[in-house]
Amino acid sequence: MRHIVLGCLLTLFSTILFAQLKTDLALLNLKGPVKKWEMKITDLRNSSVLEHKITHFNPKGFKIKEEMLDSSAQTKNFVYDEQGRLIKVFWNDDDVVLEYTYRTNSDGTLTVIEKQKFKDSESQVISENTYDKNGLLIIKKEADTFVSASFVSINAWLQILRMQLGESPQLHQSQSWLLPF
């Protein structure tokens, strides 16, 4: 019985302890002061690059720029507030901007409002999510219709292609890091 109670207490403690804000470096399982992370996916049959992405990080470990160096050549920029919370995402052509606002409610929950703005138009709320004190999502609201500005990953595209062709292309993924020495 003591072991069960101790296990429950340890689980509760670890949940509270690890419910803190995670950096992008931590989410990628990268350690140390990484400035840049590069990922390439190549086809081993002909050495062609299928996907090439470079992610840049600020000193706090949050991504500040993500470059897709494939045929779309898109650059996504990230802006944070003093507390390390994402407040703005915009692309190199500046046609689409995502803005995030944070509201602490009287019951201690946190509501995050995501707005999408296209060039020369009014911004629209596309989601409003509320999180409990441990950072767990408790209420999720999304707009009925909105245009997504995200891009389909080459990995998802390859999964579809693989299913249609009935074969699995040989892929190779490489990663490199730039450390500030």
XYZ file of N, CA, C and O in Angstrom:
724
model
N 0.825 -1.196 0.000
C 0.000 0.000 0.000
C 0.867 1.257 0.000
O 0.562 2.214 -0.690
N 1.965 1.218 0.787
C 2.864 2.376 0.829
C 3.472 2.627 -0.548
O 3.662 3.762 -0.946
N 3.771 1.548 -1.269
C 4.373 1.692 -2.593
C 3.402 2.338 -3.575
O 3.813 3.143 -4.423
N 2.133 2.014 -3.473
C 1.125 2.608 -4.353
C 0.982 4.090 -4.073
O 0.959 4.915 -4.990
N 0.906 4.452 -2.784
C 0.775 5.855 -2.400
C 2.029 6.627 -2.834
O 1.936 7.727 -3.384
N 3.205 6.035 -2.604
C 4.449 6.680 -2.999
C 4.512 6.862 -4.517
O 4.915 7.909 -5.015
N 4.074 5.864 -5.273
C 4.046 5.952 -6.734
C 3.123 7.050 -7.205
O 3.449 7.796 -8.139
N 1.958 7.163 -6.577
C 1.006 8.224 -6.945
C 1.585 9.608 -6.655
O 1.449 10.534 -7.450
N 2.236 9.762 -5.509
C 2.839 11.043 -5.153
C 3.975 11.411 -6.119
O 4.094 12.566 -6.523
N 4.800 10.433 -6.474
C 5.887 10.692 -7.415
C 5.349 11.081 -8.789
O 5.884 11.967 -9.457
N 4.277 10.417 -9.223
C 3.660 10.746 -10.506
C 3.116 12.168 -10.493
O 3.326 12.936 -11.432
N 2.426 12.543 -9.425
C 1.876 13.887 -9.298
C 2.994 14.917 -9.274
O 2.933 15.930 -9.970
N 4.035 14.660 -8.513
C 5.160 15.586 -8.415
C 5.856 15.761 -9.759
O 6.159 16.868 -10.172
N 6.087 14.657 -10.465
C 6.784 14.748 -11.759
C 5.921 15.466 -12.789
O 6.437 16.182 -13.641
N 4.604 15.285 -12.726
C 3.706 15.988 -13.653
C 3.794 17.494 -13.437
O 3.892 18.261 -14.383
N 3.783 17.914 -12.194
C 3.875 19.344 -11.884
C 5.253 19.877 -12.254
O 5.394 20.952 -12.824
N 6.295 19.109 -11.966
C 7.661 19.531 -12.232
C 7.927 19.703 -13.718
O 8.540 20.675 -14.153
N 7.432 18.784 -14.548
C 7.721 18.818 -15.974
C 6.674 19.561 -16.786
O 6.744 19.571 -17.999
N 5.701 20.191 -16.141
C 4.678 20.953 -16.856
C 5.153 22.371 -17.152
O 4.383 23.205 -17.530
N 6.439 22.629 -16.991
C 6.995 23.936 -17.268
C 7.106 24.138 -18.775
O 6.978 23.220 -19.562
N 7.402 25.370 -19.156
C 7.575 25.722 -20.550
C 8.788 25.002 -21.119
O 9.882 25.118 -20.596
N 8.588 24.214 -22.178
C 9.689 23.489 -22.810
C 10.199 24.292 -23.991
O 9.425 24.829 -24.769
N 11.504 24.319 -24.132
C 12.096 25.017 -25.264
C 12.039 24.120 -26.493
O 11.847 22.910 -26.390
N 12.237 24.739 -27.656
C 12.271 23.959 -28.895
C 13.461 23.014 -28.907
O 13.382 21.920 -29.445
N 14.576 23.432 -28.307
C 15.740 22.548 -28.210
C 15.397 21.305 -27.402
O 15.766 20.193 -27.765
N 14.679 21.487 -26.291
C 14.293 20.342 -25.454
C 13.334 19.427 -26.210
O 13.431 18.200 -26.112
N 12.422 19.997 -26.976
C 11.482 19.187 -27.743
C 12.194 18.373 -28.821
O 11.752 17.293 -29.176
N 13.298 18.897 -29.348
C 14.097 18.167 -30.339
C 15.141 17.271 -29.683
O 15.915 16.614 -30.369
N 15.155 17.276 -28.351
C 16.106 16.483 -27.568
C 17.553 16.900 -27.849
O 18.456 16.067 -27.904
N 17.765 18.204 -28.054
C 19.105 18.753 -28.260
C 19.552 19.410 -26.964
O 18.779 20.080 -26.296
N 20.808 19.242 -26.630
C 21.329 19.777 -25.379
C 22.455 20.760 -25.666
O 23.177 20.628 -26.632
N 22.591 21.734 -24.797
C 23.654 22.715 -24.938
C 23.201 23.925 -25.725
O 22.062 24.018 -26.156
N 24.108 24.859 -25.931
C 23.770 26.109 -26.626
C 23.805 25.954 -28.150
O 24.706 26.423 -28.813
N 22.824 25.292 -28.710
C 22.753 25.069 -30.156
C 22.205 26.335 -30.822
O 21.193 26.863 -30.405
N 22.904 26.812 -31.840
C 22.448 27.982 -32.587
C 21.661 27.601 -33.832
O 20.755 28.310 -34.245
N 22.048 26.469 -34.448
C 21.442 26.088 -35.722
C 21.365 24.568 -35.803
O 22.282 23.867 -35.388
N 20.245 24.067 -36.337
C 20.039 22.630 -36.537
C 19.620 22.441 -37.980
O 18.703 23.109 -38.470
N 20.307 21.546 -38.679
C 20.025 21.323 -40.091
C 19.591 19.879 -40.297
O 20.195 18.961 -39.752
N 18.529 19.697 -41.079
C 18.005 18.367 -41.350
C 17.824 18.215 -42.857
O 17.277 19.103 -43.524
N 18.330 17.090 -43.394
C 18.154 16.776 -44.806
C 17.609 15.366 -44.927
O 18.038 14.467 -44.223
N 16.676 15.195 -45.837
C 16.185 13.872 -46.183
C 16.542 13.655 -47.642
O 16.181 14.462 -48.506
N 17.292 12.591 -47.897
C 17.741 12.315 -49.260
C 17.263 10.940 -49.707
O 17.069 10.040 -48.895
N 17.098 10.812 -50.999
C 16.772 9.531 -51.612
C 18.097 8.825 -51.871
O 18.940 9.331 -52.610
N 18.306 7.672 -51.260
C 19.579 6.960 -51.376
C 19.817 6.399 -52.774
O 20.961 6.128 -53.144
N 18.763 6.238 -53.558
C 18.921 5.687 -54.911
C 19.631 6.645 -55.852
O 20.448 6.240 -56.657
N 19.307 7.941 -55.745
C 19.914 8.903 -56.675
C 20.519 10.114 -55.968
O 20.868 11.087 -56.606
N 20.594 10.069 -54.649
C 21.200 11.127 -53.815
C 20.504 12.478 -53.936
O 21.085 13.500 -53.593
N 19.268 12.496 -54.412
C 18.555 13.770 -54.500
C 18.022 14.152 -53.117
O 17.633 13.305 -52.322
N 18.026 15.445 -52.843
C 17.540 15.965 -51.570
C 16.034 16.144 -51.679
O 15.547 16.897 -52.526
N 15.291 15.441 -50.830
C 13.833 15.526 -50.840
C 13.330 16.631 -49.920
O 12.322 17.264 -50.204
N 14.012 16.834 -48.801
C 13.633 17.897 -47.861
C 14.899 18.402 -47.190
O 15.764 17.624 -46.794
N 14.986 19.724 -47.062
C 16.149 20.347 -46.429
C 15.636 21.512 -45.588
O 15.048 22.450 -46.120
N 15.850 21.425 -44.272
C 15.342 22.434 -43.360
C 16.456 22.862 -42.405
O 17.172 22.027 -41.871
N 16.582 24.172 -42.198
C 17.530 24.720 -41.229
C 16.727 25.516 -40.202
O 15.941 26.395 -40.562
N 16.936 25.188 -38.929
C 16.248 25.868 -37.840
C 17.273 26.627 -37.011
O 18.289 26.060 -36.606
N 17.017 27.905 -36.759
C 17.896 28.764 -35.959
C 17.243 28.987 -34.591
O 16.019 29.155 -34.509
N 18.061 29.027 -33.536
C 17.560 29.170 -32.165
C 18.138 30.419 -31.508
O 19.267 30.817 -31.794
N 17.367 30.993 -30.577
C 17.888 32.098 -29.778
C 18.639 31.521 -28.569
O 18.608 30.306 -28.348
N 19.330 32.348 -27.790
C 20.092 31.824 -26.640
C 19.244 31.103 -25.589
O 19.763 30.281 -24.837
N 17.938 31.372 -25.549
C 17.065 30.695 -24.581
C 16.604 29.327 -25.075
O 15.943 28.607 -24.350
N 16.926 28.970 -26.331
C 16.579 27.660 -26.857
C 15.305 27.617 -27.668
O 14.826 26.545 -28.020
N 14.730 28.767 -28.009
C 13.517 28.813 -28.820
C 13.879 29.090 -30.271
O 14.768 29.885 -30.563
N 13.143 28.451 -31.191
C 13.445 28.686 -32.603
C 12.992 30.080 -32.993
O 11.917 30.536 -32.611
N 13.850 30.741 -33.749
C 13.546 32.099 -34.200
C 13.365 32.160 -35.717
O 12.746 33.082 -36.224
N 13.903 31.150 -36.418
C 13.748 31.122 -37.874
C 13.837 29.679 -38.343
O 14.647 28.910 -37.855
N 12.975 29.342 -39.305
C 12.969 28.007 -39.888
C 12.963 28.172 -41.400
O 12.038 28.755 -41.962
N 14.023 27.670 -42.042
C 14.160 27.808 -43.488
C 13.914 26.462 -44.155
O 14.569 25.482 -43.831
N 12.961 26.433 -45.085
C 12.730 25.257 -45.922
C 13.445 25.526 -47.232
O 13.096 26.464 -47.956
N 14.470 24.732 -47.518
C 15.315 24.998 -48.680
C 15.000 24.081 -49.855
O 15.862 23.779 -50.659
N 13.754 23.648 -49.943
C 13.349 22.827 -51.084
C 12.766 23.756 -52.149
O 13.078 24.937 -52.181
N 11.921 23.240 -53.005
C 11.385 24.041 -54.105
C 10.544 25.225 -53.639
O 10.446 26.228 -54.332
N 9.936 25.144 -52.443
C 9.105 26.246 -51.966
C 9.933 27.397 -51.402
O 9.484 28.535 -51.398
N 11.124 27.133 -50.902
C 12.036 28.143 -50.359
C 11.316 29.111 -49.427
O 11.289 30.314 -49.643
N 10.714 28.587 -48.388
C 9.975 29.383 -47.418
C 10.809 29.616 -46.165
O 11.545 28.741 -45.728
N 10.673 30.796 -45.572
C 11.300 31.106 -44.296
C 10.206 31.524 -43.335
O 9.423 32.428 -43.624
N 10.166 30.841 -42.187
C 9.175 31.134 -41.158
C 9.916 31.743 -39.972
O 10.924 31.208 -39.525
N 9.445 32.881 -39.462
C 10.073 33.590 -38.352
C 9.189 33.521 -37.118
O 7.951 33.563 -37.228
N 9.811 33.457 -35.938
C 9.097 33.319 -34.675
C 9.510 34.445 -33.733
O 10.698 34.731 -33.597
N 8.530 35.063 -33.054
C 8.783 36.151 -32.109
C 8.172 35.749 -30.765
O 7.054 35.220 -30.714
N 8.909 36.029 -29.668
C 8.492 35.638 -28.321
C 8.407 36.862 -27.418
O 9.081 37.867 -27.644
N 7.596 36.761 -26.360
C 7.549 37.822 -25.359
C 8.637 37.591 -24.308
O 9.422 36.649 -24.408
N 8.685 38.457 -23.279
C 9.714 38.367 -22.243
C 9.632 37.069 -21.449
O 10.613 36.621 -20.869
N 8.455 36.446 -21.416
C 8.263 35.207 -20.665
C 8.568 33.964 -21.501
O 8.389 32.853 -21.041
N 9.012 34.161 -22.742
C 9.345 33.039 -23.602
C 8.150 32.438 -24.311
O 8.238 31.348 -24.873
N 7.021 33.151 -24.331
C 5.819 32.638 -25.001
C 5.788 33.151 -26.446
O 6.078 34.306 -26.713
N 5.403 32.268 -27.351
C 5.296 32.613 -28.767
C 4.184 33.641 -28.945
O 3.056 33.435 -28.481
N 4.493 34.772 -29.590
C 3.468 35.795 -29.809
C 3.209 36.069 -31.289
O 2.172 36.613 -31.640
N 4.155 35.657 -32.171
C 3.967 35.961 -33.591
C 4.764 34.979 -34.446
O 5.895 34.644 -34.131
N 4.144 34.545 -35.551
C 4.806 33.741 -36.576
C 4.498 34.408 -37.907
O 3.344 34.707 -38.199
N 5.554 34.649 -38.695
C 5.323 35.224 -40.020
C 6.293 34.619 -41.012
O 7.367 34.163 -40.663
N 5.874 34.616 -42.273
C 6.650 34.023 -43.351
C 7.441 35.115 -44.062
O 7.127 36.290 -43.949
N 8.434 34.720 -44.857
C 9.312 35.677 -45.520
C 8.566 36.613 -46.450
O 8.933 37.763 -46.611
N 7.498 36.162 -47.073
C 6.739 37.032 -47.964
C 5.763 37.922 -47.200
O 5.164 38.815 -47.762
N 5.618 37.674 -45.895
C 4.798 38.486 -44.984
C 3.323 38.542 -45.396
O 2.607 39.451 -45.009
N 2.868 37.579 -46.221
C 1.464 37.546 -46.611
C 0.574 37.008 -45.496
O -0.592 37.349 -45.419
N 1.117 36.137 -44.654
C 0.350 35.521 -43.584
C 1.071 35.743 -42.262
O 2.282 35.540 -42.164
N 0.314 36.162 -41.244
C 0.866 36.354 -39.902
C -0.049 35.651 -38.918
O -1.270 35.760 -38.992
N 0.560 34.890 -38.007
C -0.173 34.295 -36.901
C 0.224 35.045 -35.639
O 1.413 35.247 -35.387
N -0.769 35.460 -34.851
C -0.497 36.177 -33.602
C -1.142 35.426 -32.448
O -2.260 34.904 -32.584
N -0.444 35.399 -31.318
C -0.915 34.686 -30.139
C -0.997 35.658 -28.970
O -0.046 36.400 -28.708
N -2.149 35.653 -28.285
C -2.297 36.437 -27.060
C -2.632 35.477 -25.923
O -3.255 34.433 -26.136
N -2.219 35.864 -24.720
C -2.353 35.001 -23.550
C -3.152 35.743 -22.492
O -2.907 36.924 -22.225
N -4.126 35.027 -21.893
C -4.971 35.620 -20.856
C -5.025 34.659 -19.674
O -5.416 33.502 -19.838
N -4.614 35.149 -18.501
C -4.737 34.342 -17.291
C -6.118 34.596 -16.707
O -6.501 35.740 -16.455
N -6.888 33.538 -16.513
C -8.255 33.644 -16.026
C -8.290 33.645 -14.500
O -7.309 33.271 -13.846
N -9.425 34.053 -13.931
C -9.553 34.168 -12.472
C -9.391 32.830 -11.754
O -8.977 32.798 -10.593
N -9.678 31.716 -12.435
C -9.533 30.401 -11.806
C -8.126 29.822 -11.961
O -7.866 28.679 -11.615
N -7.193 30.618 -12.518
C -5.815 30.173 -12.660
C -5.514 29.484 -13.976
O -4.368 29.112 -14.231
N -6.507 29.307 -14.817
C -6.270 28.689 -16.121
C -5.703 29.735 -17.083
O -5.792 30.939 -16.835
N -5.119 29.266 -18.178
C -4.529 30.143 -19.180
C -5.243 29.930 -20.508
O -5.381 28.795 -20.962
N -5.694 31.014 -21.129
C -6.330 30.946 -22.439
C -5.388 31.534 -23.476
O -4.847 32.626 -23.288
N -5.168 30.786 -24.550
C -4.311 31.218 -25.652
C -5.199 31.442 -26.864
O -5.906 30.529 -27.299
N -5.157 32.663 -27.401
C -5.968 33.018 -28.563
C -5.030 33.151 -29.763
O -4.057 33.896 -29.722
N -5.335 32.396 -30.822
C -4.527 32.427 -32.043
C -5.319 33.149 -33.127
O -6.454 32.788 -33.431
N -4.702 34.183 -33.701
C -5.320 34.946 -34.780
C -4.480 34.806 -36.037
O -3.257 34.750 -35.972
N -5.172 34.755 -37.167
C -4.506 34.663 -38.460
C -4.852 35.916 -39.251
O -6.008 36.319 -39.323
N -3.821 36.520 -39.847
C -4.037 37.729 -40.636
C -3.355 37.573 -41.985
O -2.185 37.222 -42.062
N -4.124 37.814 -43.029
C -3.585 37.837 -44.373
C -3.308 39.284 -44.762
O -3.951 40.203 -44.236
N -2.386 39.482 -45.667
C -2.034 40.829 -46.107
C -3.289 41.562 -46.574
O -4.110 41.002 -47.284
N -3.445 42.804 -46.141
C -4.565 43.664 -46.533
C -5.925 43.112 -46.099
O -6.919 43.273 -46.806
N -5.988 42.430 -44.951
C -7.279 41.957 -44.444
C -7.279 42.024 -42.918
O -6.244 42.171 -42.291
N -8.461 41.900 -42.348
C -8.617 41.901 -40.894
C -8.142 40.568 -40.325
O -8.285 39.520 -40.965
N -7.617 40.594 -39.118
C -7.223 39.331 -38.489
C -8.462 38.604 -37.985
O -9.457 39.235 -37.615
N -8.401 37.280 -37.993
C -9.515 36.453 -37.555
C -9.032 35.470 -36.497
O -7.943 34.906 -36.629
N -9.855 35.261 -35.481
C -9.533 34.264 -34.470
C -9.731 32.887 -35.089
O -10.783 32.590 -35.648
N -8.684 32.046 -35.029
C -8.800 30.698 -35.580
C -8.813 29.635 -34.497
O -9.239 28.514 -34.737
N -8.343 29.984 -33.290
C -8.457 29.037 -32.181
C -8.379 29.783 -30.864
O -7.791 30.861 -30.774
N -9.007 29.190 -29.856
C -8.982 29.709 -28.492
C -8.936 28.504 -27.565
O -9.916 27.781 -27.436
N -7.772 28.267 -26.978
C -7.569 27.078 -26.160
C -7.282 27.472 -24.715
O -6.541 28.420 -24.463
N -7.856 26.724 -23.785
C -7.656 26.986 -22.361
C -6.936 25.804 -21.731
O -7.284 24.646 -21.982
N -5.926 26.128 -20.911
C -5.086 25.126 -20.266
C -5.208 25.251 -18.754
O -5.349 26.357 -18.221
N -5.140 24.103 -18.054
C -5.195 24.142 -16.595
C -3.843 24.585 -16.037
O -2.916 24.903 -16.771
N -3.727 24.595 -14.704
C -2.508 25.075 -14.044
C -1.290 24.219 -14.366
O -0.159 24.675 -14.239
N -1.506 22.968 -14.792
C -0.393 22.073 -15.143
C -0.051 22.110 -16.625
O 0.789 21.351 -17.085
N -0.731 22.975 -17.388
C -0.445 23.090 -18.807
C -1.201 22.110 -19.674
O -0.911 21.982 -20.864
N -2.180 21.406 -19.116
C -2.962 20.441 -19.888
C -4.153 21.137 -20.540
O -4.850 21.922 -19.908
N -4.412 20.823 -21.807
C -5.518 21.410 -22.550
C -6.845 20.933 -21.966
O -7.091 19.736 -21.849
N -7.711 21.875 -21.580
C -9.014 21.491 -21.031
C -10.178 21.965 -21.906
O -11.230 21.351 -21.904
N -10.001 23.053 -22.659
C -11.038 23.538 -23.571
C -10.372 23.899 -24.895
O -9.402 24.651 -24.925
N -10.902 23.360 -25.982
C -10.350 23.635 -27.314
C -11.471 24.177 -28.195
O -12.476 23.515 -28.391
N -11.275 25.372 -28.715
C -12.230 25.982 -29.638
C -11.483 26.346 -30.904
O -10.437 26.978 -30.851
N -12.045 25.958 -32.053
C -11.447 26.306 -33.336
C -12.504 26.926 -34.226
O -13.676 26.571 -34.149
N -12.065 27.835 -35.092
C -12.977 28.458 -36.043
C -13.481 27.398 -37.012
O -12.777 26.432 -37.311
N -14.693 27.585 -37.511
C -15.268 26.626 -38.447
C -14.484 26.571 -39.750
O -14.258 25.510 -40.302
N -14.070 27.725 -40.233
C -13.323 27.747 -41.490
C -12.149 28.687 -41.363
O -12.274 29.802 -40.873
N -10.999 28.231 -41.776
C -9.835 29.092 -41.920
C -8.866 28.425 -42.865
O -8.873 27.221 -43.046
N -8.041 29.231 -43.483
C -7.054 28.724 -44.423
C -5.767 28.479 -43.645
O -5.272 29.360 -42.967
N -5.265 27.293 -43.729
C -4.033 26.962 -43.028
C -2.839 27.456 -43.828
O -2.765 27.277 -45.032
N -1.892 28.057 -43.127
C -0.690 28.556 -43.785
C 0.466 27.578 -43.640
O 1.576 27.873 -44.024
N 0.201 26.418 -43.091
C 1.282 25.457 -42.917
C 1.465 24.655 -44.198
O 0.594 24.593 -45.052
N 2.617 24.007 -44.294
C 2.953 23.255 -45.478
C 2.997 21.772 -45.135
O 3.427 21.389 -44.065
N 2.564 20.946 -46.063
C 2.590 19.505 -45.853
C 4.040 19.047 -45.856
O 4.800 19.382 -46.752
N 4.407 18.313 -44.848
C 5.768 17.810 -44.752
C 6.028 16.810 -45.863
O 5.149 16.073 -46.286
N 7.247 16.796 -46.327
C 7.628 15.835 -47.362
C 7.438 14.409 -46.854
O 7.126 13.506 -47.623
N 7.579 14.216 -45.537
C 7.376 12.880 -44.972
C 5.932 12.425 -45.147
O 5.675 11.277 -45.499
N 4.987 13.326 -44.912
C 3.582 12.975 -45.102
C 3.303 12.696 -46.570
O 2.586 11.762 -46.917
N 3.875 13.514 -47.448
C 3.707 13.307 -48.879
C 4.269 11.953 -49.292
O 3.680 11.238 -50.096
N 5.430 11.604 -48.749
C 6.037 10.320 -49.094
C 5.209 9.146 -48.586
O 5.152 8.100 -49.240
N 4.566 9.290 -47.436
C 3.691 8.231 -46.931
C 2.549 7.991 -47.917
O 2.198 6.853 -48.210
N 1.971 9.070 -48.423
C 0.875 8.944 -49.394
C 1.391 8.295 -50.682
O 0.778 7.383 -51.227
N 2.541 8.761 -51.157
C 3.139 8.208 -52.362
C 3.439 6.725 -52.183
O 3.179 5.914 -53.064
N 3.968 6.370 -51.032
C 4.301 4.978 -50.738
C 3.060 4.093 -50.814
O 3.088 3.005 -51.377
N 1.951 4.593 -50.265
C 0.706 3.811 -50.289
C 0.175 3.678 -51.714
O -0.318 2.637 -52.102
N 0.284 4.739 -52.514
C -0.232 4.695 -53.878
C 0.588 3.785 -54.773
O 0.053 3.097 -55.628
N 1.915 3.787 -54.596
C 2.788 2.986 -55.439
C 2.962 1.566 -54.935
O 3.437 0.698 -55.662
N 2.615 1.334 -53.690
C 2.783 0.003 -53.122
C 4.234 -0.357 -52.876
O 4.585 -1.525 -52.788
N 5.098 0.637 -52.788
C 6.507 0.373 -52.513
C 7.007 1.383 -51.487
O 6.351 2.370 -51.209
N 8.179 1.130 -50.921
C 8.731 2.074 -49.958
C 10.070 2.594 -50.470
O 11.033 1.850 -50.566
N 10.129 3.873 -50.849
C 11.389 4.442 -51.309
C 12.411 4.439 -50.172
O 12.062 4.603 -49.017
N 13.679 4.256 -50.520
C 14.728 4.261 -49.509
C 15.078 5.705 -49.201
O 15.490 6.457 -50.067
N 14.916 6.089 -47.937
C 15.178 7.460 -47.523
C 16.288 7.482 -46.501
O 16.478 6.551 -45.742
N 17.008 8.578 -46.473
C 18.068 8.778 -45.495
C 17.876 10.154 -44.886
O 17.692 11.131 -45.604
N 17.902 10.234 -43.572
C 17.740 11.508 -42.886
C 19.033 11.822 -42.164
O 19.576 11.000 -41.444
N 19.556 13.032 -42.377
C 20.770 13.440 -41.682
C 20.494 14.711 -40.905
O 19.639 15.497 -41.279
N 21.234 14.895 -39.831
C 21.080 16.076 -39.002
C 22.468 16.622 -38.695
O 23.413 15.871 -38.549
N 22.553 17.940 -38.574
C 23.822 18.538 -38.154
C 23.509 19.694 -37.220
O 22.443 20.288 -37.295
N 24.429 20.002 -36.348
C 24.245 21.066 -35.374
C 25.420 22.013 -35.454
O 26.560 21.607 -35.662
N 25.184 23.291 -35.241
C 26.237 24.292 -35.169
C 26.334 24.729 -33.721
O 25.399 25.322 -33.185
N 27.427 24.432 -33.075
C 27.630 24.803 -31.682
C 28.480 26.080 -31.623
O 29.407 26.240 -32.409
N 28.200 26.970 -30.682
C 28.932 28.254 -30.608
C 30.281 28.109 -29.923
O 30.425 28.389 -28.744
N 31.287 27.685 -30.631
C 32.630 27.573 -30.047
C 33.481 28.747 -30.456
O 33.397 29.281 -31.485
